[in-house]
XYZ file of N, CA and C in Angstrom:
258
model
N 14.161 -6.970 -7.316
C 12.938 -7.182 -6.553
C 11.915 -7.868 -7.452
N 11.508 -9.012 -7.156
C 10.366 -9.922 -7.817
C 8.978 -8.568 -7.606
N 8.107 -8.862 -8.898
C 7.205 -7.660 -8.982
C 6.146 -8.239 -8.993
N 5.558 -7.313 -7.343
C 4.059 -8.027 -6.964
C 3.898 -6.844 -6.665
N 2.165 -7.315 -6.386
C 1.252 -5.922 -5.677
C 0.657 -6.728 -4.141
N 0.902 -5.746 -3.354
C 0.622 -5.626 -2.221
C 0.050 -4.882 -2.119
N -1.100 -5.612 -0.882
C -2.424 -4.655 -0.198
C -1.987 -4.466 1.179
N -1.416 -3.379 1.888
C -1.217 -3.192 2.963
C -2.434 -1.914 3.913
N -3.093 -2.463 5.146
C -4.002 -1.720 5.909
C -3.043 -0.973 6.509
N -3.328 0.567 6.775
C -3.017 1.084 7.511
C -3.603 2.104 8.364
N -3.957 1.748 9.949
C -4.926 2.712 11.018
C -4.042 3.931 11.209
N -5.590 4.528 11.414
C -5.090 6.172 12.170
C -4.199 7.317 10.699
N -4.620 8.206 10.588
C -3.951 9.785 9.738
C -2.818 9.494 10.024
N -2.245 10.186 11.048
C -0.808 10.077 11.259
C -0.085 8.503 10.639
N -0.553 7.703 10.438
C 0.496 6.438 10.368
C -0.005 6.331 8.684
N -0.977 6.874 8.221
C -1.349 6.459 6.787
C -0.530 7.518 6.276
N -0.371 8.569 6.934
C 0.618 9.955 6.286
C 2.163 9.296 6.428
N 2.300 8.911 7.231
C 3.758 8.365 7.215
C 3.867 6.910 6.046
N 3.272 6.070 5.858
C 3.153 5.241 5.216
C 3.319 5.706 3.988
N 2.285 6.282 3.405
C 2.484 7.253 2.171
C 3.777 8.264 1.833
N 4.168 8.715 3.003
C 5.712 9.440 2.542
C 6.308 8.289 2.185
N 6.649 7.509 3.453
C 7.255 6.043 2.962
C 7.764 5.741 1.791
N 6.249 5.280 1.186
C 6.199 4.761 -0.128
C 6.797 5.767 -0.947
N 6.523 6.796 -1.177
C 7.201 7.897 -1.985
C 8.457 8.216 -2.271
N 8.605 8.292 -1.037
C 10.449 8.717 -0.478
C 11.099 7.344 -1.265
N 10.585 5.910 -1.113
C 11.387 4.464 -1.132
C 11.096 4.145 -2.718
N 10.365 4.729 -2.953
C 9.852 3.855 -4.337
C 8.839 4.789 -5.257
N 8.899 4.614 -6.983
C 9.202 5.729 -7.832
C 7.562 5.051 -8.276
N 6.502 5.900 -8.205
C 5.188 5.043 -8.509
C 4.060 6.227 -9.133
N 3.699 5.460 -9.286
C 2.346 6.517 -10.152
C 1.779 6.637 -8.745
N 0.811 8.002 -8.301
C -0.174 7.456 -7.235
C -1.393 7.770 -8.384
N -2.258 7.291 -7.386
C -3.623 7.599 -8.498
C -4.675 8.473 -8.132
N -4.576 8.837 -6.701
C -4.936 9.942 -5.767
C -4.254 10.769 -4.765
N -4.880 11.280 -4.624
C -4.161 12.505 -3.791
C -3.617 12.466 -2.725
N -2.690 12.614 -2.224
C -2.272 12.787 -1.029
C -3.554 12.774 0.033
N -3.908 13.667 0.319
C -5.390 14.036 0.821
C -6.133 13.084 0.941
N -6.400 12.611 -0.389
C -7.521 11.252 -0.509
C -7.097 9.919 0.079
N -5.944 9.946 0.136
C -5.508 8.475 0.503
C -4.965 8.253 2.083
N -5.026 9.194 2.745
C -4.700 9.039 3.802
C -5.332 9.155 4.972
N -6.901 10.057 3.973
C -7.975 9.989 4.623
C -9.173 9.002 4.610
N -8.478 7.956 3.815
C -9.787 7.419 3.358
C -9.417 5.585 4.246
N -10.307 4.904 4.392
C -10.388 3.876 5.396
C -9.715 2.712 4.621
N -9.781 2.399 3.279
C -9.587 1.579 2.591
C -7.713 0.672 2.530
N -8.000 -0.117 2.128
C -6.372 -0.413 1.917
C -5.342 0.466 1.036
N -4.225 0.494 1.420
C -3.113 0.861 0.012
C -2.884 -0.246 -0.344
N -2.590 -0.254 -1.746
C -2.393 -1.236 -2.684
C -0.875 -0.798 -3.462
N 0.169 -1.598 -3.518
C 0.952 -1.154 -4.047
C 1.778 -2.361 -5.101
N 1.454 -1.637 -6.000
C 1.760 -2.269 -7.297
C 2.925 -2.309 -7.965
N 4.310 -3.464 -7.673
C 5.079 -2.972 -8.487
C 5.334 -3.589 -10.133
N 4.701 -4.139 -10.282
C 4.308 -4.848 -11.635
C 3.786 -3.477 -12.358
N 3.133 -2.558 -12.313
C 2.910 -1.391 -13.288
C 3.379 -0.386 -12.369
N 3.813 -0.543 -11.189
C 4.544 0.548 -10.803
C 3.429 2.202 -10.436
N 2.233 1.175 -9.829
C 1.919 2.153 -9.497
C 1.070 2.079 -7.145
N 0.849 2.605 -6.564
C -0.254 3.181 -5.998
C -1.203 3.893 -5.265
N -1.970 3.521 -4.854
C -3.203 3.449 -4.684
C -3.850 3.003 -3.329
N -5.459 3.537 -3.292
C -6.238 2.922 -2.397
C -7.352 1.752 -3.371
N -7.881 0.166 -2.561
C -8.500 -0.276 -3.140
C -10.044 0.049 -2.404
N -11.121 0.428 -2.983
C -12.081 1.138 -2.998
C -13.360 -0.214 -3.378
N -12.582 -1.487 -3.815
C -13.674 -2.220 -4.037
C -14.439 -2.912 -2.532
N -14.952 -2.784 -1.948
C -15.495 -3.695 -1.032
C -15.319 -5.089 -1.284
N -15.670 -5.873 -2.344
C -15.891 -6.875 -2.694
C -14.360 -7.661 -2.773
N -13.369 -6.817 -3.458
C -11.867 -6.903 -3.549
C -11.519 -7.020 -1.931
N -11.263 -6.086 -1.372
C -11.037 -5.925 0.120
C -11.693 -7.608 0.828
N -12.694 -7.352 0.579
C -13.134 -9.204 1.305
C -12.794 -10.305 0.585
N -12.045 -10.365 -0.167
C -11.954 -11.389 -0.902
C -10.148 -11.356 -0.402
N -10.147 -10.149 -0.505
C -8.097 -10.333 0.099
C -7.780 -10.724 1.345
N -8.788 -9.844 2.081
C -9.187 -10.510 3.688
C -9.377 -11.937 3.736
N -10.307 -12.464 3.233
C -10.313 -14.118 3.897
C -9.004 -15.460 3.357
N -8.346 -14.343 2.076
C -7.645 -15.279 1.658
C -5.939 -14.755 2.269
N -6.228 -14.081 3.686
C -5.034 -13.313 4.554
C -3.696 -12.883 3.911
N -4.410 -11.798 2.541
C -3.409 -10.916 1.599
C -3.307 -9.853 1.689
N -4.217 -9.305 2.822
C -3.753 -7.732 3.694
C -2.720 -7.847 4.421
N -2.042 -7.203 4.629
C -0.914 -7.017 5.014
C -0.415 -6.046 5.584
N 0.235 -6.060 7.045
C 0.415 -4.648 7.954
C 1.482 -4.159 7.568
N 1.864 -3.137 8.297
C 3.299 -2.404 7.753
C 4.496 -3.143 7.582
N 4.240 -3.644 8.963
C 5.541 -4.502 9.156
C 5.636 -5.753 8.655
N 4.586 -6.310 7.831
C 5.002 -7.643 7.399
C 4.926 -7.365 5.700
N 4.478 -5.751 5.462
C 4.791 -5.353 4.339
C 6.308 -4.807 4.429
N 6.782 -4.778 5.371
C 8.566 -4.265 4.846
C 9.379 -5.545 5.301
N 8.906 -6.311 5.797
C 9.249 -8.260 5.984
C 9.552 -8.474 4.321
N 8.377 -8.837 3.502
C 8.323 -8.911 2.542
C 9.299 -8.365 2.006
N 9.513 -7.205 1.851
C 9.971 -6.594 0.743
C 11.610 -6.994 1.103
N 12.064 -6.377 2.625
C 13.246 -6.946 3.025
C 13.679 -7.980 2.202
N 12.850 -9.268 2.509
C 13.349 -10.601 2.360
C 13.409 -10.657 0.902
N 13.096 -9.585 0.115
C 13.072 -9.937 -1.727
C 14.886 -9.346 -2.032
N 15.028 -8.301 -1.025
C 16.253 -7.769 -1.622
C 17.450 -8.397 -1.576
């Protein structure tokens, strides 16, 4: 797998809780917050496999800057991606 980080949005508890098992269950990563924190919180997941870790991105400024340059990324065109690397 070529090693990038992806910012993927994900709406609604239930689908950010599943997303997050997801990631867990599929792939061996640092998180950097809590279960809790990240599934409650509005922001993107960011997932890093270049250090192998993540995360939520919390920058505003980051978030709009990934947005206009259309590097958010939904579930499904985050497992497109990844598909098409393997």
């Amino acid at each position: 797998m070529k090693k990038e980080q992806y910012i993927v949005q994900i709406s609604g508890i239930n689908n950010r809780e599943y997303f997050f098992e997801y990631i867990n269950d599929n792939y061996k990563l640092k998180n950097y917050f809590t279960k809790d924190y990240m599934i409650h919180s509005k922001f993107p997941f960011v997932i890093d496999f270049k250090d192998k870790s993540f995360w939520v991105c919390e920058s505003i400024t980051c978030c709009a800057c990934a947005a206009q340059n259309n590097k958010i990324l939904s579930f499904f065109q985050f497992q497109k991606k990844i598909n098409n690397m393997l």
